[in-house]
C-alpha cells in the first residue's frame, strides 16, 4: 500500500487517552492515514522518516491572539510561529478594524492567504470597544454578515463591552449578540469578562458569551467552569494558585492555553504558545496534559474537527520533539510536509507593500506645538483634587488615585504636580478631540513617550513630564505615519516605525525584535517599571480594561462605563 510519508519508531501522542504510544505513522494526501505498529512490511512510502524514539505531537493551536500585538504582518508572524510549533491560529484583527473598519479585517485576511500557518479569523465584535472613543473604523451588523458570507470565519471575537451588555439591553453589543444567536446559532462567541462573578457573570453567559481569556483567579475559574464557561489561560494567569488548581482538579476539558498578546522581542527570543507549554511543565503539569491544552481542547472549542489530534483523517500538522520535558522542537510539519528543521537555516523573505497605499497614510495630524500640551481648565485659580491614572507593574490594569494640582489663569499647572501628563488626540482627522489627564505610579519619571499603537482606538497617545519632549516625541510619530517614540531632553532615544495603519511594520522579525527591545530599554531608562512597558502604555487608552483609562473624550471610569472629570 502506497503512502506519501512513513514515520518510523516514534512516540505518538494520543489526544483521546492523553498519553504517548510507541509506533509508526503513515501520512497520505496531507492527512494522517494510519497510526500503529505496521511499517515497511505494509506500506511503500515516497518518504521514510526515522523517528529515532522522538515524541510526535499535534501542531499547536492558539485560538485567541492579535497579530497586531506583535506589530508585524501576518506573513512575518507565520514565520515566527512555525519555528515554535504553532500551525493553526485564530487571530482577531480588531486593531486593524479600529483603524480601517471592515477593510482592515479583509486586508488582514488577504495578507494571511499564503502563510504557512493556517489562520482562521475571528470577527471583531467590539469596534469601537465603547462609545467613549473615536476610531478610524467601526464594525457594524452588516459588516459581520458580509464577513460571514465571504470569508472563512471561526468565531465572533471577544465581547469586550461587558458593562453595557449587563446594564444596557439596547446597546450595540447586545444587538450584535441577539443577531448572532438568531442568525448564526452555531457560531462560537468569545468573551472578555475580567472579575465578573455571580449574577453579572451569569447574565453574560446567558447573553451567549461563554469563554473568558482575561486574568484569572481560582475563585473566578471555579465560578466560570461551574457555569459552563470555557477558560483560555494566558501567561499572566499562570500563577502558582491557578496552575495548582488546573493541575490538581479534573478540569482538562474546560480550558486551553492562549497567548493573546506577544511582543516581537518575546516571540523572537522566548517563543509563542510553546513557551506557555514549557512553563506549565516546569510548574508541575504533566507534558501530556500541557499538550492537550494547547492542541486538542482549543481545536474542539473552535469546532476544528479536522485537527488537534494525531488520528486517521486529521490534517497532518505535527511537531517532532527531541526532548519532551524541555519541549525542544526538532522539526515541524504542515499538511504532512516539513516546514521547519532546527538543524537547518530558516531564512525569512520579506515582501514590501503588502497592503493598499492608503494603509500607509492613516495619521491625519498636523505637527504639534508645545502649546498643544497645555491643559485648559474652566475653573477659578486654586488647588484642586484630581483623578490620577496610576500605573502598576504586573498588570495592564490601572488604579484611580487622587492627588492635588494647581490651576492658574485657566490652565492646569501639571508640571508643578507630582505627576506626568497623559493625552490622547484624535489622529483620524474626524473631530480634533483631545483628552487630558494626570499619570503616576510605575510609569516614566522624565522625558516623553508617544505612540499611535494605543489599544484599541489607536489614536495618538502621549505621556511626558515636559511639553518640549512631548512635542518632539509626538511629531516624530506623526512625521513617520505611525510608530512608538521615546524622548529625553529633546533627543530621540528610540523609535519604532509602524507605517501600516500606524500599528504594523513590514520589517523582518529579527530587526523588529531588536527595535522593540531598544524601545523597551529606552522606556525603562525613563523610569518605566513594568514587566511589559510597551503593552502597559498601549492599554492606557483601552476603556474596557479597569480601572481608570483615557481616550480622546477624556478620562474613563471603566467600571462605571462613563467619562469622568479630571477633578474629583
PDB file of C-alpha atoms in Angstrom, residues 384-390 399-405 418-419 438 548 557 565-568:
ATOM      1  CA  UNK A 384      -7.870  71.010  43.131  1.00  0.00           C
ATOM      2  CA  UNK A 385      -8.098  67.319  43.955  1.00  0.00           C
ATOM      3  CA  UNK A 386      -7.619  65.435  40.669  1.00  0.00           C
ATOM      4  CA  UNK A 387      -8.114  61.919  39.399  1.00  0.00           C
ATOM      5  CA  UNK A 388      -4.756  60.333  38.555  1.00  0.00           C
ATOM      6  CA  UNK A 389      -4.189  57.185  36.492  1.00  0.00           C
ATOM      7  CA  UNK A 390      -1.772  55.040  38.489  1.00  0.00           C
ATOM      8  CA  UNK A 399      -5.888  52.347  39.638  1.00  0.00           C
ATOM      9  CA  UNK A 400      -7.598  55.667  40.289  1.00  0.00           C
ATOM     10  CA  UNK A 401      -5.591  57.814  42.708  1.00  0.00           C
ATOM     11  CA  UNK A 402      -6.459  61.293  43.970  1.00  0.00           C
ATOM     12  CA  UNK A 403      -3.746  63.937  44.014  1.00  0.00           C
ATOM     13  CA  UNK A 404      -3.504  67.714  44.037  1.00  0.00           C
ATOM     14  CA  UNK A 405      -2.737  70.062  41.139  1.00  0.00           C
ATOM     15  CA  UNK A 418       3.824  65.069  41.429  1.00  0.00           C
ATOM     16  CA  UNK A 419       2.505  63.566  38.194  1.00  0.00           C
ATOM     17  CA  UNK A 438      -2.554  63.029  35.066  1.00  0.00           C
ATOM     18  CA  UNK A 548      -9.147  54.494  35.126  1.00  0.00           C
ATOM     19  CA  UNK A 557     -14.127  55.219  34.770  1.00  0.00           C
ATOM     20  CA  UNK A 565     -13.971  64.799  35.151  1.00  0.00           C
ATOM     21  CA  UNK A 566     -10.301  65.370  35.862  1.00  0.00           C
ATOM     22  CA  UNK A 567     -11.424  66.968  39.134  1.00  0.00           C
ATOM     23  CA  UNK A 568     -12.807  64.765  41.888  1.00  0.00           C
TER      24      UNK A 568
END
